[in-house]
mmCIF file of C-alpha atoms in Angstrom:
data_model
loop_
_atom_site.group_PDB
_atom_site.id
_atom_site.type_symbol
_atom_site.label_atom_id
_atom_site.label_comp_id
_atom_site.label_asym_id
_atom_site.label_seq_id
_atom_site.Cartn_x
_atom_site.Cartn_y
_atom_site.Cartn_z
ATOM 1 C CA MET A 1 -26.659 -52.752 7.501
ATOM 2 C CA ASN A 2 -26.865 -53.415 3.805
ATOM 3 C CA ALA A 3 -24.064 -55.518 2.414
ATOM 4 C CA VAL A 4 -22.003 -53.996 -0.363
ATOM 5 C CA ALA A 5 -23.105 -55.364 -3.690
ATOM 6 C CA PRO A 6 -20.584 -57.712 -5.320
ATOM 7 C CA ALA A 7 -20.156 -55.390 -8.309
ATOM 8 C CA GLU A 8 -19.473 -52.369 -6.075
ATOM 9 C CA LYS A 9 -17.066 -54.378 -3.926
ATOM 10 C CA ALA A 10 -15.182 -55.465 -7.013
ATOM 11 C CA ARG A 11 -15.085 -51.909 -8.288
ATOM 12 C CA ARG A 12 -13.536 -50.646 -5.036
ATOM 13 C CA ALA A 13 -10.985 -53.437 -5.096
ATOM 14 C CA MET A 14 -9.963 -52.467 -8.637
ATOM 15 C CA ASP A 15 -9.653 -48.839 -7.556
ATOM 16 C CA ARG A 16 -7.258 -49.820 -4.766
ATOM 17 C CA ARG A 17 -5.208 -51.932 -7.140
ATOM 18 C CA LEU A 18 -5.140 -49.154 -9.744
ATOM 19 C CA LYS A 19 -3.760 -46.666 -7.239
ATOM 20 C CA ARG A 20 -1.017 -49.107 -6.306
ATOM 21 C CA ARG A 21 0.057 -49.187 -9.953
ATOM 22 C CA ALA A 22 0.338 -45.403 -10.104
ATOM 23 C CA VAL A 23 3.723 -43.692 -9.795
ATOM 24 C CA VAL A 24 3.232 -40.359 -8.044
ATOM 25 C CA LYS A 25 5.636 -37.440 -7.681
ATOM 26 C CA GLY A 26 4.921 -33.982 -6.302
ATOM 27 C CA GLU A 27 5.932 -30.982 -4.230
ATOM 28 C CA ILE A 28 4.104 -28.941 -1.621
ATOM 29 C CA THR A 29 5.447 -25.509 -0.659
ATOM 30 C CA ILE A 30 3.790 -23.805 2.284
ATOM 31 C CA PRO A 31 4.599 -20.741 4.418
ATOM 32 C CA ALA A 32 6.384 -21.643 7.640
ATOM 33 C CA VAL A 33 3.697 -21.118 10.285
ATOM 34 C CA PRO A 34 4.527 -23.437 13.212
ATOM 35 C CA HIS A 35 1.191 -23.061 14.964
ATOM 36 C CA MET A 36 -0.633 -24.293 11.857
ATOM 37 C CA LEU A 37 1.120 -27.661 12.173
ATOM 38 C CA HIS A 38 -2.059 -29.748 12.455
ATOM 39 C CA GLU A 39 -3.559 -28.132 9.358
ATOM 40 C CA TYR A 40 -0.369 -28.901 7.433
ATOM 41 C CA VAL A 41 -0.368 -32.519 8.600
ATOM 42 C CA ALA A 42 -3.985 -32.843 7.460
ATOM 43 C CA MET A 43 -3.072 -31.352 4.064
ATOM 44 C CA CYS A 44 -0.302 -33.923 3.592
ATOM 45 C CA VAL A 45 -2.446 -36.829 4.747
ATOM 46 C CA GLU A 46 -5.247 -35.825 2.388
ATOM 47 C CA THR A 47 -2.811 -35.543 -0.511
ATOM 48 C CA PHE A 48 -1.186 -38.890 0.193
ATOM 49 C CA GLU A 49 -4.468 -40.733 0.749
ATOM 50 C CA ALA A 50 -5.787 -39.399 -2.562
ATOM 51 C CA VAL A 51 -3.145 -41.485 -4.329
ATOM 52 C CA GLY A 52 -3.663 -44.569 -2.178
ATOM 53 C CA CYS A 53 -0.980 -44.055 0.496
ATOM 54 C CA ALA A 54 -2.552 -44.059 3.942
ATOM 55 C CA PHE A 55 -0.317 -43.546 6.994
ATOM 56 C CA ASP A 56 -0.484 -45.742 10.064
ATOM 57 C CA PRO A 57 -0.252 -44.060 13.505
ATOM 58 C CA THR A 58 3.529 -44.408 13.708
ATOM 59 C CA GLN A 59 4.064 -42.961 10.239
ATOM 60 C CA LEU A 60 1.671 -40.120 11.031
ATOM 61 C CA SER A 61 3.554 -39.334 14.239
ATOM 62 C CA ASN A 62 6.842 -39.254 12.312
ATOM 63 C CA LEU A 63 5.391 -36.912 9.701
ATOM 64 C CA GLU A 64 4.145 -34.558 12.414
ATOM 65 C CA ALA A 65 7.535 -34.536 14.179
ATOM 66 C CA ILE A 66 9.405 -33.772 10.951
ATOM 67 C CA LEU A 67 7.054 -30.985 9.958
ATOM 68 C CA ARG A 68 7.196 -29.451 13.448
ATOM 69 C CA GLU A 69 10.997 -29.375 13.427
ATOM 70 C CA GLN A 70 11.306 -27.861 9.951
ATOM 71 C CA LEU A 71 8.558 -25.274 10.531
ATOM 72 C CA ASP A 72 10.297 -24.099 13.703
ATOM 73 C CA ILE A 73 13.686 -23.846 11.961
ATOM 74 C CA ALA A 74 12.327 -21.880 9.018
ATOM 75 C CA PHE A 75 10.170 -19.439 10.986
ATOM 76 C CA ALA A 76 12.916 -18.730 13.513
ATOM 77 C CA ALA A 77 15.243 -17.822 10.637
ATOM 78 C CA SER A 78 12.862 -15.407 8.886
ATOM 79 C CA PRO A 79 9.174 -14.568 8.439
ATOM 80 C CA ARG A 80 9.922 -14.788 4.705
ATOM 81 C CA SER A 81 10.239 -18.563 5.058
ATOM 82 C CA GLU A 82 8.569 -21.724 3.905
ATOM 83 C CA ILE A 83 8.955 -25.461 3.971
ATOM 84 C CA VAL A 84 9.122 -27.573 0.841
ATOM 85 C CA LEU A 85 7.860 -31.145 0.962
ATOM 86 C CA THR A 86 8.747 -33.321 -2.012
ATOM 87 C CA TYR A 87 7.177 -36.749 -2.245
ATOM 88 C CA GLU A 88 7.261 -39.812 -4.448
ATOM 89 C CA SER A 89 5.267 -42.996 -4.391
ATOM 90 C CA PRO A 90 6.620 -45.818 -6.555
ATOM 91 C CA ILE A 91 4.392 -48.703 -7.557
ATOM 92 C CA GLY A 92 2.850 -50.011 -4.362
ATOM 93 C CA THR A 93 1.581 -48.270 -1.246
ATOM 94 C CA ALA A 94 4.771 -46.677 0.117
ATOM 95 C CA MET A 95 5.232 -42.909 0.204
ATOM 96 C CA ASN A 96 8.721 -41.451 0.305
ATOM 97 C CA TYR A 97 8.990 -37.801 1.247
ATOM 98 C CA PHE A 98 11.593 -35.200 2.173
ATOM 99 C CA VAL A 99 11.033 -31.910 3.988
ATOM 100 C CA ARG A 100 13.413 -28.946 3.845
ATOM 101 C CA PRO A 101 13.149 -25.348 5.062
ATOM 102 C CA GLN A 102 14.062 -22.324 2.957
ATOM 103 C CA TRP A 103 13.994 -18.611 3.648
ATOM 104 C CA LEU A 104 15.161 -15.147 2.639
ATOM 105 C CA SER A 105 16.270 -12.278 4.849
ATOM 106 C CA LEU A 106 14.214 -9.088 4.764
ATOM 107 C CA GLU A 107 16.895 -7.361 2.671
ATOM 108 C CA ALA A 108 17.042 -10.280 0.239
ATOM 109 C CA THR A 109 13.252 -10.336 -0.037
ATOM 110 C CA TYR A 110 13.124 -6.732 -1.164
ATOM 111 C CA ASP A 111 16.127 -7.160 -3.448
ATOM 112 C CA ASN A 112 14.106 -9.953 -5.066
ATOM 113 C CA TRP A 113 11.178 -7.550 -5.452
ATOM 114 C CA ILE A 114 13.454 -5.168 -7.336
ATOM 115 C CA ALA A 115 14.597 -7.969 -9.618
ATOM 116 C CA THR A 116 11.207 -9.528 -10.329
ATOM 117 C CA ARG A 117 8.468 -6.898 -9.958
ATOM 118 C CA GLU A 118 7.479 -4.013 -12.149
ATOM 119 C CA PRO A 119 7.853 -0.575 -10.509
ATOM 120 C CA PRO A 120 6.488 1.366 -8.797
ATOM 121 C CA LEU A 121 6.712 -1.159 -5.963
ATOM 122 C CA PHE A 122 4.905 0.934 -3.347
ATOM 123 C CA GLY A 123 3.095 3.518 -5.437
ATOM 124 C CA THR A 124 4.279 6.899 -6.688
ATOM 125 C CA HIS A 125 2.600 9.386 -4.356
ATOM 126 C CA PRO A 126 3.762 10.119 -0.785
ATOM 127 C CA ASP A 127 1.521 9.121 2.105
ATOM 128 C CA ALA A 128 -1.176 11.708 2.772
ATOM 129 C CA ARG A 129 -0.741 11.325 6.543
ATOM 130 C CA VAL A 130 2.990 12.105 6.256
ATOM 131 C CA ILE A 131 2.432 15.123 4.015
ATOM 132 C CA GLU A 132 -0.184 16.511 6.403
ATOM 133 C CA LEU A 133 2.229 16.362 9.339
ATOM 134 C CA ALA A 134 5.100 17.861 7.337
ATOM 135 C CA GLY A 135 2.780 20.564 6.032
ATOM 136 C CA ARG A 136 2.462 22.025 9.520
ATOM 137 C CA ALA A 137 5.999 23.445 9.240
ATOM 138 C CA PRO A 138 6.121 27.252 8.769
ATOM 139 C CA ASP A 139 9.485 26.850 7.014
ATOM 140 C CA PRO A 140 10.332 23.398 5.576
ATOM 141 C CA ARG A 141 14.037 24.292 5.561
ATOM 142 C CA GLU A 142 13.951 24.381 9.364
ATOM 143 C CA PHE A 143 11.966 21.154 9.660
ATOM 144 C CA PRO A 144 14.364 18.172 9.379
ATOM 145 C CA ILE A 145 12.776 14.765 8.831
ATOM 146 C CA LEU A 146 13.994 11.217 9.412
ATOM 147 C CA ASP A 147 12.490 8.554 7.141
ATOM 148 C CA ILE A 148 13.231 5.080 8.553
ATOM 149 C CA GLY A 149 12.860 2.228 6.081
ATOM 150 C CA ALA A 150 12.582 4.711 3.234
ATOM 151 C CA GLY A 151 12.133 2.072 0.530
ATOM 152 C CA THR A 152 12.377 3.570 -2.939
ATOM 153 C CA GLY A 153 12.118 7.107 -1.547
ATOM 154 C CA ARG A 154 8.431 7.675 -2.197
ATOM 155 C CA ASN A 155 8.124 9.849 0.937
ATOM 156 C CA ALA A 156 11.722 11.026 1.357
ATOM 157 C CA LEU A 157 12.034 12.493 -2.141
ATOM 158 C CA ALA A 158 8.627 14.172 -2.023
ATOM 159 C CA LEU A 159 9.470 15.778 1.324
ATOM 160 C CA ALA A 160 12.841 16.964 0.036
ATOM 161 C CA ARG A 161 11.121 18.561 -2.967
ATOM 162 C CA ARG A 162 9.066 20.577 -0.488
ATOM 163 C CA GLY A 163 12.316 21.922 0.977
ATOM 164 C CA HIS A 164 12.765 19.671 4.004
ATOM 165 C CA PRO A 165 16.239 18.348 4.835
ATOM 166 C CA VAL A 166 15.683 14.585 4.907
ATOM 167 C CA ASP A 167 17.725 11.726 6.324
ATOM 168 C CA ALA A 168 16.604 8.465 4.689
ATOM 169 C CA VAL A 169 17.625 5.235 6.397
ATOM 170 C CA GLU A 170 17.331 2.114 4.229
ATOM 171 C CA MET A 171 18.906 -1.304 4.764
ATOM 172 C CA THR A 172 18.129 -2.763 1.312
ATOM 173 C CA PRO A 173 21.038 -1.810 -0.991
ATOM 174 C CA GLY A 174 18.902 -1.614 -4.124
ATOM 175 C CA PHE A 175 16.430 0.767 -2.496
ATOM 176 C CA ALA A 176 19.204 2.936 -1.045
ATOM 177 C CA ALA A 177 20.811 3.213 -4.487
ATOM 178 C CA THR A 178 17.482 4.256 -6.023
ATOM 179 C CA ILE A 179 17.036 7.094 -3.513
ATOM 180 C CA THR A 180 20.635 8.254 -3.885
ATOM 181 C CA LYS A 181 20.395 8.394 -7.679
ATOM 182 C CA ALA A 182 17.092 10.305 -7.666
ATOM 183 C CA ALA A 183 18.285 12.788 -5.036
ATOM 184 C CA ARG A 184 21.447 13.532 -7.006
ATOM 185 C CA GLN A 185 19.566 14.005 -10.252
ATOM 186 C CA GLU A 186 17.293 16.590 -8.627
ATOM 187 C CA SER A 187 19.921 18.089 -6.262
ATOM 188 C CA LEU A 188 17.709 17.343 -3.269
ATOM 189 C CA ARG A 189 18.743 17.585 0.395
ATOM 190 C CA VAL A 190 18.526 13.868 1.100
ATOM 191 C CA ARG A 191 21.194 12.073 3.101
ATOM 192 C CA VAL A 192 20.952 8.327 2.537
ATOM 193 C CA ILE A 193 22.126 6.091 5.385
ATOM 194 C CA GLU A 194 22.386 2.472 4.224
ATOM 195 C CA ARG A 195 22.059 0.283 7.298
ATOM 196 C CA ASP A 196 19.771 -0.922 10.066
ATOM 197 C CA VAL A 197 18.791 2.218 11.948
ATOM 198 C CA PHE A 198 18.733 0.336 15.245
ATOM 199 C CA ALA A 199 22.360 -0.756 14.939
ATOM 200 C CA SER A 200 23.585 2.731 15.871
ATOM 201 C CA VAL A 201 22.248 6.278 16.198
ATOM 202 C CA ASP A 202 25.657 7.937 15.758
ATOM 203 C CA GLU A 203 24.803 9.364 12.328
ATOM 204 C CA LEU A 204 21.394 10.657 13.342
ATOM 205 C CA LEU A 205 20.427 14.112 14.553
ATOM 206 C CA ASP A 206 18.745 14.864 17.868
ATOM 207 C CA ASP A 207 16.391 17.588 16.659
ATOM 208 C CA TYR A 208 14.208 16.041 13.947
ATOM 209 C CA LYS A 209 10.778 17.590 13.764
ATOM 210 C CA LEU A 210 9.252 14.465 12.221
ATOM 211 C CA ILE A 211 10.254 10.795 12.220
ATOM 212 C CA LEU A 212 8.303 8.441 9.988
ATOM 213 C CA LEU A 213 8.131 4.719 9.360
ATOM 214 C CA SER A 214 5.770 3.899 6.514
ATOM 215 C CA GLU A 215 5.028 0.220 5.865
ATOM 216 C CA VAL A 216 7.917 -0.765 8.155
ATOM 217 C CA VAL A 217 6.401 -1.851 11.482
ATOM 218 C CA SER A 218 4.378 -4.406 9.500
ATOM 219 C CA ASP A 219 7.684 -6.320 9.172
ATOM 220 C CA PHE A 220 8.476 -6.277 12.911
ATOM 221 C CA ARG A 221 8.517 -9.515 14.853
ATOM 222 C CA SER A 222 7.891 -8.369 18.429
ATOM 223 C CA PRO A 223 6.495 -5.532 20.590
ATOM 224 C CA GLU A 224 10.068 -4.942 21.758
ATOM 225 C CA GLN A 225 10.887 -3.600 18.308
ATOM 226 C CA VAL A 226 8.038 -1.106 18.629
ATOM 227 C CA ARG A 227 9.519 -0.054 21.962
ATOM 228 C CA GLY A 228 12.827 0.423 20.170
ATOM 229 C CA VAL A 229 11.197 2.821 17.675
ATOM 230 C CA LEU A 230 9.655 4.873 20.465
ATOM 231 C CA GLU A 231 12.943 5.025 22.380
ATOM 232 C CA LEU A 232 14.738 6.143 19.219
ATOM 233 C CA ALA A 233 12.110 8.838 18.707
ATOM 234 C CA VAL A 234 12.649 10.120 22.237
ATOM 235 C CA ARG A 235 16.392 10.244 21.548
ATOM 236 C CA CYS A 236 16.163 11.923 18.136
ATOM 237 C CA LEU A 237 13.037 14.126 18.137
ATOM 238 C CA ALA A 238 13.059 17.760 19.138
ATOM 239 C CA PRO A 239 10.537 18.582 21.896
ATOM 240 C CA GLY A 240 7.129 18.875 20.256
ATOM 241 C CA GLY A 241 8.258 16.814 17.284
ATOM 242 C CA HIS A 242 6.172 13.954 15.925
ATOM 243 C CA LEU A 243 6.647 10.258 15.266
ATOM 244 C CA VAL A 244 4.271 8.600 12.811
ATOM 245 C CA PHE A 245 4.087 4.974 11.763
ATOM 246 C CA ASN A 246 1.464 2.565 10.497
ATOM 247 C CA ALA A 247 0.841 -0.780 12.176
ATOM 248 C CA PHE A 248 -1.754 -3.530 12.164
ATOM 249 C CA VAL A 249 -3.782 -3.361 15.363
ATOM 250 C CA ALA A 250 -6.221 -5.985 16.588
ATOM 251 C CA ALA A 251 -9.758 -4.874 17.348
ATOM 252 C CA ASP A 252 -10.684 -4.574 21.013
ATOM 253 C CA GLY A 253 -11.574 -7.948 22.483
ATOM 254 C CA VAL A 254 -9.810 -9.963 19.770
ATOM 255 C CA VAL A 255 -7.499 -12.646 21.142
ATOM 256 C CA VAL A 256 -4.309 -12.639 19.089
ATOM 257 C CA ASP A 257 -2.951 -16.193 19.220
ATOM 258 C CA GLU A 258 0.416 -17.424 17.985
ATOM 259 C CA ALA A 259 -0.957 -18.771 14.709
ATOM 260 C CA MET A 260 -2.408 -15.324 13.922
ATOM 261 C CA ARG A 261 0.905 -13.628 14.713
ATOM 262 C CA GLU A 262 2.904 -16.079 12.597
ATOM 263 C CA ILE A 263 0.621 -15.877 9.571
ATOM 264 C CA GLY A 264 0.606 -12.103 9.903
ATOM 265 C CA GLN A 265 4.388 -11.967 9.797
ATOM 266 C CA GLN A 266 4.394 -14.179 6.721
ATOM 267 C CA MET A 267 1.993 -11.754 5.013
ATOM 268 C CA TYR A 268 3.869 -8.496 5.825
ATOM 269 C CA THR A 269 1.134 -7.933 8.409
ATOM 270 C CA SER A 270 2.649 -8.138 11.890
ATOM 271 C CA ILE A 271 -0.184 -7.789 14.381
ATOM 272 C CA PHE A 272 -0.138 -5.937 17.704
ATOM 273 C CA THR A 273 -2.740 -5.368 20.396
ATOM 274 C CA ARG A 274 -3.498 -1.955 21.834
ATOM 275 C CA GLU A 275 -2.247 -3.224 25.184
ATOM 276 C CA GLU A 276 1.116 -4.056 23.613
ATOM 277 C CA LEU A 277 1.358 -0.626 21.999
ATOM 278 C CA ASP A 278 0.452 1.081 25.271
ATOM 279 C CA ALA A 279 3.104 -0.932 27.091
ATOM 280 C CA ALA A 280 5.694 -0.025 24.437
ATOM 281 C CA SER A 281 5.250 3.697 25.159
ATOM 282 C CA SER A 282 4.972 3.293 28.923
ATOM 283 C CA SER A 283 7.170 5.677 30.974
ATOM 284 C CA LEU A 284 8.521 7.422 27.862
ATOM 285 C CA PRO A 285 8.113 11.186 27.291
ATOM 286 C CA ILE A 286 5.951 10.609 24.247
ATOM 287 C CA GLN A 287 2.177 10.794 23.825
ATOM 288 C CA LEU A 288 -0.197 9.179 21.323
ATOM 289 C CA ILE A 289 -2.229 12.012 19.765
ATOM 290 C CA ALA A 290 -3.846 10.416 16.691
ATOM 291 C CA ASP A 291 -5.017 6.956 15.696
ATOM 292 C CA ASP A 292 -6.619 6.677 12.244
ATOM 293 C CA SER A 293 -7.464 3.921 9.801
ATOM 294 C CA VAL A 294 -4.797 3.926 7.087
ATOM 295 C CA TYR A 295 -7.294 2.866 4.448
ATOM 296 C CA ASP A 296 -9.826 5.541 5.368
ATOM 297 C CA TYR A 297 -7.290 8.342 5.796
ATOM 298 C CA GLU A 298 -5.422 7.711 2.566
ATOM 299 C CA HIS A 299 -8.595 7.100 0.579
ATOM 300 C CA GLU A 300 -9.995 10.419 1.771
ATOM 301 C CA HIS A 301 -6.854 12.554 1.427
ATOM 302 C CA LEU A 302 -4.877 11.172 -1.510
ATOM 303 C CA PRO A 303 -5.553 12.678 -4.938
ATOM 304 C CA SER A 304 -8.070 10.583 -6.835
ATOM 305 C CA GLU A 305 -5.469 9.642 -9.451
ATOM 306 C CA ALA A 306 -3.229 8.243 -6.709
ATOM 307 C CA TRP A 307 -5.845 5.895 -5.236
ATOM 308 C CA PRO A 308 -5.228 3.091 -4.690
ATOM 309 C CA PRO A 309 -1.421 3.422 -4.453
ATOM 310 C CA THR A 310 -0.951 -0.186 -5.630
ATOM 311 C CA SER A 311 -3.163 -3.072 -6.696
ATOM 312 C CA TRP A 312 -2.623 -4.811 -3.347
ATOM 313 C CA TYR A 313 -2.910 -1.794 -1.031
ATOM 314 C CA ALA A 314 -6.627 -1.874 -0.210
ATOM 315 C CA ASP A 315 -6.776 -5.544 0.783
ATOM 316 C CA TRP A 316 -3.455 -5.392 2.621
ATOM 317 C CA THR A 317 -4.208 -2.335 4.769
ATOM 318 C CA THR A 318 -7.587 -3.740 5.818
ATOM 319 C CA GLY A 319 -6.195 -7.105 6.944
ATOM 320 C CA ARG A 320 -7.627 -9.169 4.113
ATOM 321 C CA ASP A 321 -4.231 -10.592 3.157
ATOM 322 C CA VAL A 322 -4.438 -12.579 6.401
ATOM 323 C CA PHE A 323 -8.188 -13.060 6.791
ATOM 324 C CA ASP A 324 -10.405 -14.113 3.897
ATOM 325 C CA LEU A 325 -13.266 -11.975 5.165
ATOM 326 C CA PRO A 326 -15.128 -8.818 4.169
ATOM 327 C CA ARG A 327 -13.391 -5.716 5.520
ATOM 328 C CA GLU A 328 -16.063 -5.049 8.139
ATOM 329 C CA GLU A 329 -15.503 -8.517 9.615
ATOM 330 C CA CYS A 330 -11.677 -8.435 9.730
ATOM 331 C CA PRO A 331 -10.333 -8.539 13.301
ATOM 332 C CA ILE A 332 -7.376 -6.264 12.439
ATOM 333 C CA ASP A 333 -6.895 -2.929 10.724
ATOM 334 C CA MET A 334 -3.808 -0.952 9.735
ATOM 335 C CA ARG A 335 -3.674 2.281 11.732
ATOM 336 C CA TRP A 336 -1.746 5.543 11.409
ATOM 337 C CA LEU A 337 -0.363 6.172 14.904
ATOM 338 C CA VAL A 338 0.970 9.672 15.601
ATOM 339 C CA TYR A 339 2.987 10.405 18.748
ATOM 340 C CA ARG A 340 4.229 13.758 20.057
ATOM 341 C CA ARG A 341 7.512 14.139 21.923
ATOM 342 C CA THR A 342 6.657 15.882 25.195
#
């Protein structure tokens, strides 16, 4: 082994001393994804070592324990959550840091969108898949529709303009107010119900011809919530009526681990397997009759001036918000799933 030259050894010693004279302050904000704990620990260690603060095994174990606790707290509270690590290194080799969780509810997240983003938030044109299903009605006036998670009314208002009586359920107050105002201005048959649709079905009908959830299931946190949608459809659809929703589905053979699920939820991209979707509909009088790529269907059927609906739509619907891969290599895809009430 070649000995380090005296000049190089001296240079390294000066570098160590220089770093000890530096005063460092910073902040790291990362999405709360508990099963990415080891990657987050490595990120912190790399950051701290870059400024001359290496952790011994005990300090490293403490950092890992703190991060684990705060990640779990934040993610359990909301998928719109993160942890914030602030750190400061005074002159010397010590590193002081503090970790805190922070989060927003789903309603608060979308209220923040209203306050900070330029409209239209979800595009201006209704979903082509929804319009195709509604277009099967001989008489729209006799074809009531339930729009769950109606957002700004992109689908509900368009359907009402076609003559459909529409019930729009929306839990975000700002979105509900937007739909109500637009419906009144145009004298449309839209009844806005401002609440969580799963809290009670008392205000809902039992003979809807179409129930839709557009860009809603992507915010779910468990297959049990999908089961809840299917049970509600059985309760509220007329025989022969349809339920349609879009959801991110893993490709056959892909193992969906907890890290993938957690990152997906953080990215408005909750991921389900086909086995989970099949189990959710098990024993219910409802049958899956169509399963199409959202990207492909909307790209083919939307008017050219309406494509893409938003700047983020293409990457989001093809799974690239979660996976930094070309579309053809992404292990998930957003699918339009259409069920018929038997």
